[in-house]
Amino acid sequence: MLIFYDIRRYLNLATLTYLQALILGIVQGLGEFLPISSSGHLAVIQYFFGIEGESVLLFAVMLHLGTLISVFIIYWHDIVKLVKELIAVIKDIFTGKGLRINHNPVRRLGFMIIVATIPTALIGLLFNDIFAGLYLSLMAVGIGFLVTGTILFIAEKMGKNEKKVWGMKFRHAVFIGIMQGIAICPGVSRSGSTLFGGLMSGLDRNFALRFAFLISIPSILGSVILEFPPAISAGLPEGIWGPVIVGTVVSAISGFIAIKAMLKIVAGKRLTVFSWYTWVLGAAVLSYAIFII
């Protein structure tokens, strides 16, 4: 899956150091959940620090596994409820009661997550080659940062948002899923795009953020499951497991910190801080790509 393309193309694991693993773990964890784009930052790091070489999939899988762990820790109670409700849905189907989508708020939330995941998966599969090409362009990364800043600015200026799970419609879930799919582009933040989709749909700010993080689970988990067997087959160079473990742990810790920070930032209506950051970074990267390269 393309979700791992941004990391694996930047690494030469034969020479991976603990410092590089630490930096990449921090960037992946913070960038995955703060609206600043982990893929864009990794692209900039790759270019200016010359971290490049053969693509090695297992380290990419492990870093994303770290961020997945952080989501599970924060939203553990929600995840348990959703899994229990999924079992209840299966039971209802076999007993002839049907899906009963609106049976309770947890079940309705689960169906919204499924609906949002479908367009994300379709976009990733259908436009995989196009997105892969964008990762080769520093100019595309700069434009992606500018897009992130703009959608965050618009999202922060949205009016009163009150909808929660009962007010959310399937069209809202589809729109948020499309925004998550678009965020596969380098420099475009996944958390920022999905939060934008939620706020544009009129969702309550806290619920929009919660939904944005919950729909990251099937996206990341699905990619990890698909890529793990070939990643294990590819293996790692001897003596590299130490840095890989460090990167994974740091990714989980920084992801945890990023999610906690976002909960306060969104509640405090301070998203424009990230707008200015990504605008400045995007302008700098774009200027470098146009005038210096």
Coordinates of C-alpha atoms in Angstrom, one line a residue, residues 6-290:
D6 CA 7.0 7.8 1.9
I7 CA 9.2 6.1 4.5
R8 CA 10.7 3.1 2.7
R9 CA 12.1 5.1 -0.2
Y10 CA 14.1 7.3 2.2
L11 CA 16.1 4.6 4.0
N12 CA 19.2 2.6 3.6
L13 CA 18.8 0.3 6.5
A14 CA 22.3 -1.2 6.0
T15 CA 23.6 2.1 7.5
L16 CA 20.6 3.1 9.7
T17 CA 21.8 4.7 12.9
Y18 CA 20.0 5.1 16.2
L19 CA 19.9 8.8 15.7
Q20 CA 18.3 8.4 12.3
A21 CA 15.8 6.0 13.7
L22 CA 15.0 8.4 16.6
I23 CA 14.5 11.3 14.2
L24 CA 12.3 9.3 11.8
G25 CA 10.2 7.9 14.7
I26 CA 9.6 11.4 16.1
V27 CA 8.7 12.8 12.6
Q28 CA 6.4 9.9 11.9
G29 CA 4.6 10.0 15.3
L30 CA 4.2 13.8 15.4
G31 CA 3.5 14.2 11.7
E32 CA 0.9 11.4 11.6
F33 CA -1.4 13.1 14.1
L34 CA -0.4 16.8 14.2
P35 CA -1.7 18.5 11.0
I36 CA 1.7 19.0 9.4
S37 CA 2.1 15.9 7.2
S38 CA 4.6 13.3 8.2
S39 CA 5.1 12.4 4.5
G40 CA 6.1 15.9 3.6
H41 CA 8.5 16.2 6.5
L42 CA 10.1 12.9 5.7
A43 CA 10.6 14.0 2.1
V44 CA 12.4 17.2 3.2
I45 CA 14.5 15.2 5.6
Q46 CA 15.4 12.7 2.8
Y47 CA 16.4 15.5 0.5
F48 CA 18.5 17.7 2.7
F49 CA 20.1 15.0 4.9
G50 CA 20.6 12.5 2.1
I51 CA 18.9 9.6 3.8
E52 CA 18.3 7.4 0.8
G53 CA 19.0 4.0 -0.6
E54 CA 17.2 0.7 -1.1
S55 CA 13.6 0.6 -0.1
V56 CA 13.1 -1.6 3.0
L57 CA 9.5 -2.2 3.9
L58 CA 9.8 -3.7 7.4
F59 CA 11.0 -0.5 9.0
A60 CA 8.2 1.4 7.4
V61 CA 5.7 -1.1 8.7
M62 CA 7.1 -0.9 12.2
L63 CA 7.0 2.9 12.3
H64 CA 3.3 2.9 11.3
L65 CA 2.7 0.1 13.8
G66 CA 4.1 2.5 16.4
T67 CA 1.6 5.2 15.5
L68 CA -1.2 2.6 15.5
I69 CA -0.3 1.6 19.0
S70 CA -0.7 5.3 20.2
V71 CA -4.2 5.5 18.7
F72 CA -5.1 2.2 20.4
I73 CA -3.9 3.5 23.8
I74 CA -5.8 6.8 23.5
Y75 CA -9.0 5.4 22.1
W76 CA -8.9 1.9 23.8
H77 CA -12.4 2.2 25.3
D78 CA -13.9 3.3 22.0
I79 CA -12.2 0.5 20.2
V80 CA -13.4 -2.2 22.6
K81 CA -17.0 -0.9 22.3
L82 CA -16.8 -0.9 18.5
V83 CA -15.5 -4.5 18.4
K84 CA -18.2 -5.6 20.8
E85 CA -20.8 -3.9 18.6
L86 CA -19.4 -5.5 15.5
I87 CA -19.9 -8.9 17.1
A88 CA -23.4 -7.9 18.0
V89 CA -24.1 -6.9 14.4
I90 CA -22.9 -10.3 13.2
K91 CA -25.2 -11.9 15.7
D92 CA -28.1 -9.8 14.6
I93 CA -27.5 -10.7 10.9
F94 CA -27.5 -14.5 11.7
T95 CA -30.6 -14.2 13.9
G96 CA -32.5 -12.3 11.1
K97 CA -32.7 -8.9 12.8
G98 CA -30.6 -7.2 10.1
L99 CA -27.9 -4.6 10.4
R100 CA -30.0 -2.2 12.6
I101 CA -27.6 0.7 11.9
N102 CA -29.3 3.1 14.2
H103 CA -29.7 0.6 17.1
N104 CA -27.3 2.6 19.3
P105 CA -24.7 5.4 18.9
V106 CA -21.7 3.0 18.9
R107 CA -23.1 0.9 16.1
R108 CA -23.9 4.0 14.1
L109 CA -20.4 5.3 14.6
G110 CA -19.0 1.9 13.5
F111 CA -20.9 2.1 10.2
M112 CA -19.8 5.6 9.6
I113 CA -16.1 4.5 10.1
I114 CA -16.7 1.7 7.5
V115 CA -18.3 4.1 5.0
A116 CA -15.5 6.6 5.4
T117 CA -12.8 3.9 4.9
I118 CA -14.2 2.8 1.5
P119 CA -13.4 5.9 -0.5
T120 CA -10.0 6.1 1.1
A121 CA -9.1 2.6 0.0
L122 CA -10.5 3.2 -3.5
I123 CA -8.4 6.4 -4.0
G124 CA -5.3 4.7 -2.7
L125 CA -5.7 1.7 -5.1
L126 CA -6.9 3.6 -8.2
F127 CA -4.4 6.4 -8.1
N128 CA -1.4 4.6 -6.5
D129 CA 1.0 5.3 -9.5
I130 CA 0.0 9.0 -9.6
F131 CA 0.7 9.5 -5.9
A132 CA 3.9 7.6 -6.1
G133 CA 5.2 10.0 -8.8
L134 CA 4.4 13.0 -6.6
Y135 CA 6.8 11.7 -3.9
L136 CA 9.6 12.2 -6.3
S137 CA 8.9 16.0 -6.6
L138 CA 10.0 18.5 -4.0
M139 CA 7.7 21.0 -5.7
A140 CA 4.8 18.7 -5.2
V141 CA 5.7 18.5 -1.5
G142 CA 5.8 22.3 -1.2
I143 CA 2.4 22.6 -2.8
G144 CA 1.1 19.9 -0.5
F145 CA 2.2 22.0 2.5
L146 CA 0.4 25.0 1.1
V147 CA -2.8 23.0 0.6
T148 CA -2.6 21.8 4.2
G149 CA -2.2 25.3 5.6
T150 CA -5.2 26.5 3.5
I151 CA -7.6 23.8 4.5
L152 CA -6.6 24.2 8.2
F153 CA -7.3 28.0 8.0
I154 CA -10.7 27.4 6.4
A155 CA -11.5 24.7 8.9
E156 CA -10.7 27.0 11.8
K157 CA -13.0 29.7 10.4
M158 CA -16.0 27.4 10.3
G159 CA -19.1 28.5 12.1
K160 CA -21.0 26.7 14.8
N161 CA -20.6 23.0 14.6
E162 CA -22.9 20.8 16.7
K163 CA -23.4 17.5 14.9
K164 CA -22.3 14.4 16.6
V165 CA -22.9 10.8 15.6
W166 CA -26.7 11.1 15.4
G167 CA -26.5 14.2 13.2
M168 CA -23.8 12.7 10.9
K169 CA -25.0 11.4 7.5
F170 CA -23.4 8.8 5.3
R171 CA -22.5 11.6 2.8
H172 CA -20.5 13.3 5.5
A173 CA -18.5 10.0 6.1
V174 CA -17.9 9.6 2.4
F175 CA -16.6 13.2 2.1
I176 CA -14.3 12.7 5.1
G177 CA -13.1 9.4 3.6
I178 CA -12.3 11.2 0.3
M179 CA -10.3 13.9 2.2
Q180 CA -8.3 11.1 3.9
G181 CA -7.6 9.6 0.5
I182 CA -6.4 12.9 -0.9
A183 CA -4.0 13.2 2.0
I184 CA -1.9 10.4 0.5
C185 CA -0.3 13.2 -1.5
P186 CA 3.0 14.2 0.1
G187 CA 2.7 17.4 2.2
V188 CA -1.0 17.1 2.6
S189 CA -1.8 16.2 6.3
R190 CA -4.1 13.2 6.9
S191 CA -5.3 14.4 10.3
G192 CA -5.7 18.0 8.9
S193 CA -7.6 16.8 5.9
T194 CA -10.0 14.5 7.8
L195 CA -10.6 17.2 10.4
F196 CA -11.3 19.7 7.6
G197 CA -13.8 17.2 6.2
G198 CA -15.5 16.8 9.6
L199 CA -15.8 20.5 10.3
M200 CA -17.0 21.2 6.8
S201 CA -19.7 18.6 7.4
G202 CA -20.8 20.5 10.5
L203 CA -19.5 18.0 13.0
D204 CA -18.8 19.1 16.6
R205 CA -15.1 19.9 16.9
N206 CA -14.2 17.3 19.4
F207 CA -16.3 14.6 17.6
A208 CA -14.7 15.5 14.3
L209 CA -11.2 15.0 15.7
R210 CA -12.2 11.8 17.4
F211 CA -13.7 10.5 14.1
A212 CA -10.6 11.6 12.2
F213 CA -8.4 9.5 14.5
L214 CA -10.7 6.5 14.6
I215 CA -10.8 6.2 10.8
S216 CA -7.0 6.2 10.8
I217 CA -7.1 2.8 12.4
P218 CA -8.6 0.7 9.5
S219 CA -6.4 2.6 7.1
I220 CA -3.1 2.0 8.9
L221 CA -4.1 -1.5 10.2
G222 CA -5.2 -2.7 6.7
S223 CA -1.9 -1.6 5.3
V224 CA 0.1 -3.2 8.1
I225 CA -1.7 -6.5 7.6
L226 CA -1.2 -6.4 3.8
E227 CA 2.4 -5.5 3.9
F228 CA 3.6 -7.4 6.9
P229 CA 4.1 -10.8 5.2
P230 CA 6.3 -9.5 2.4
A231 CA 8.0 -7.2 4.9
I232 CA 8.9 -10.3 7.0
S233 CA 10.1 -12.1 3.9
A234 CA 12.3 -9.2 2.9
G235 CA 13.8 -9.1 6.4
L236 CA 16.4 -6.7 7.8
P237 CA 20.1 -6.5 7.6
E238 CA 22.0 -8.0 10.5
G239 CA 22.3 -5.8 13.6
I240 CA 19.6 -3.3 12.5
W241 CA 16.8 -4.5 14.9
G242 CA 18.0 -2.1 17.6
P243 CA 17.4 1.1 15.7
V244 CA 14.2 -0.3 14.3
I245 CA 12.8 -1.0 17.8
V246 CA 13.9 2.4 18.9
G247 CA 12.2 4.0 15.9
T248 CA 9.0 2.1 16.6
V249 CA 8.9 2.9 20.3
V250 CA 9.6 6.6 19.7
S251 CA 6.9 6.7 17.0
A252 CA 4.4 5.3 19.5
I253 CA 5.4 7.8 22.2
S254 CA 5.5 10.8 19.9
G255 CA 2.1 9.7 18.4
F256 CA 0.6 9.6 21.8
I257 CA 1.9 13.1 22.6
A258 CA 0.6 14.4 19.3
I259 CA -2.9 13.1 19.8
K260 CA -3.1 14.5 23.3
A261 CA -1.8 17.9 22.0
M262 CA -4.4 17.9 19.2
L263 CA -7.3 17.3 21.6
K264 CA -6.3 20.6 23.4
I265 CA -5.4 22.5 20.2
V266 CA -8.7 21.7 18.5
A267 CA -10.7 22.5 21.6
G268 CA -8.8 25.8 22.0
K269 CA -9.3 26.7 18.3
R270 CA -5.6 27.1 17.6
L271 CA -5.4 25.3 14.3
T272 CA -4.2 28.5 12.5
V273 CA -0.8 28.0 14.2
F274 CA -0.3 25.0 12.0
S275 CA -1.6 27.0 9.0
W276 CA 1.2 29.5 9.3
Y277 CA 3.8 26.8 9.9
T278 CA 2.8 24.8 6.9
W279 CA 2.5 27.9 4.7
V280 CA 6.0 29.1 5.6
L281 CA 7.4 25.6 5.2
G282 CA 5.6 25.1 1.9
A283 CA 6.7 28.5 0.6
A284 CA 10.3 27.7 1.5
V285 CA 10.3 24.2 -0.1
L286 CA 8.5 25.5 -3.2
S287 CA 11.0 28.4 -3.5
Y288 CA 13.9 26.1 -3.2
A289 CA 12.5 23.7 -5.8
I290 CA 11.8 26.6 -8.3

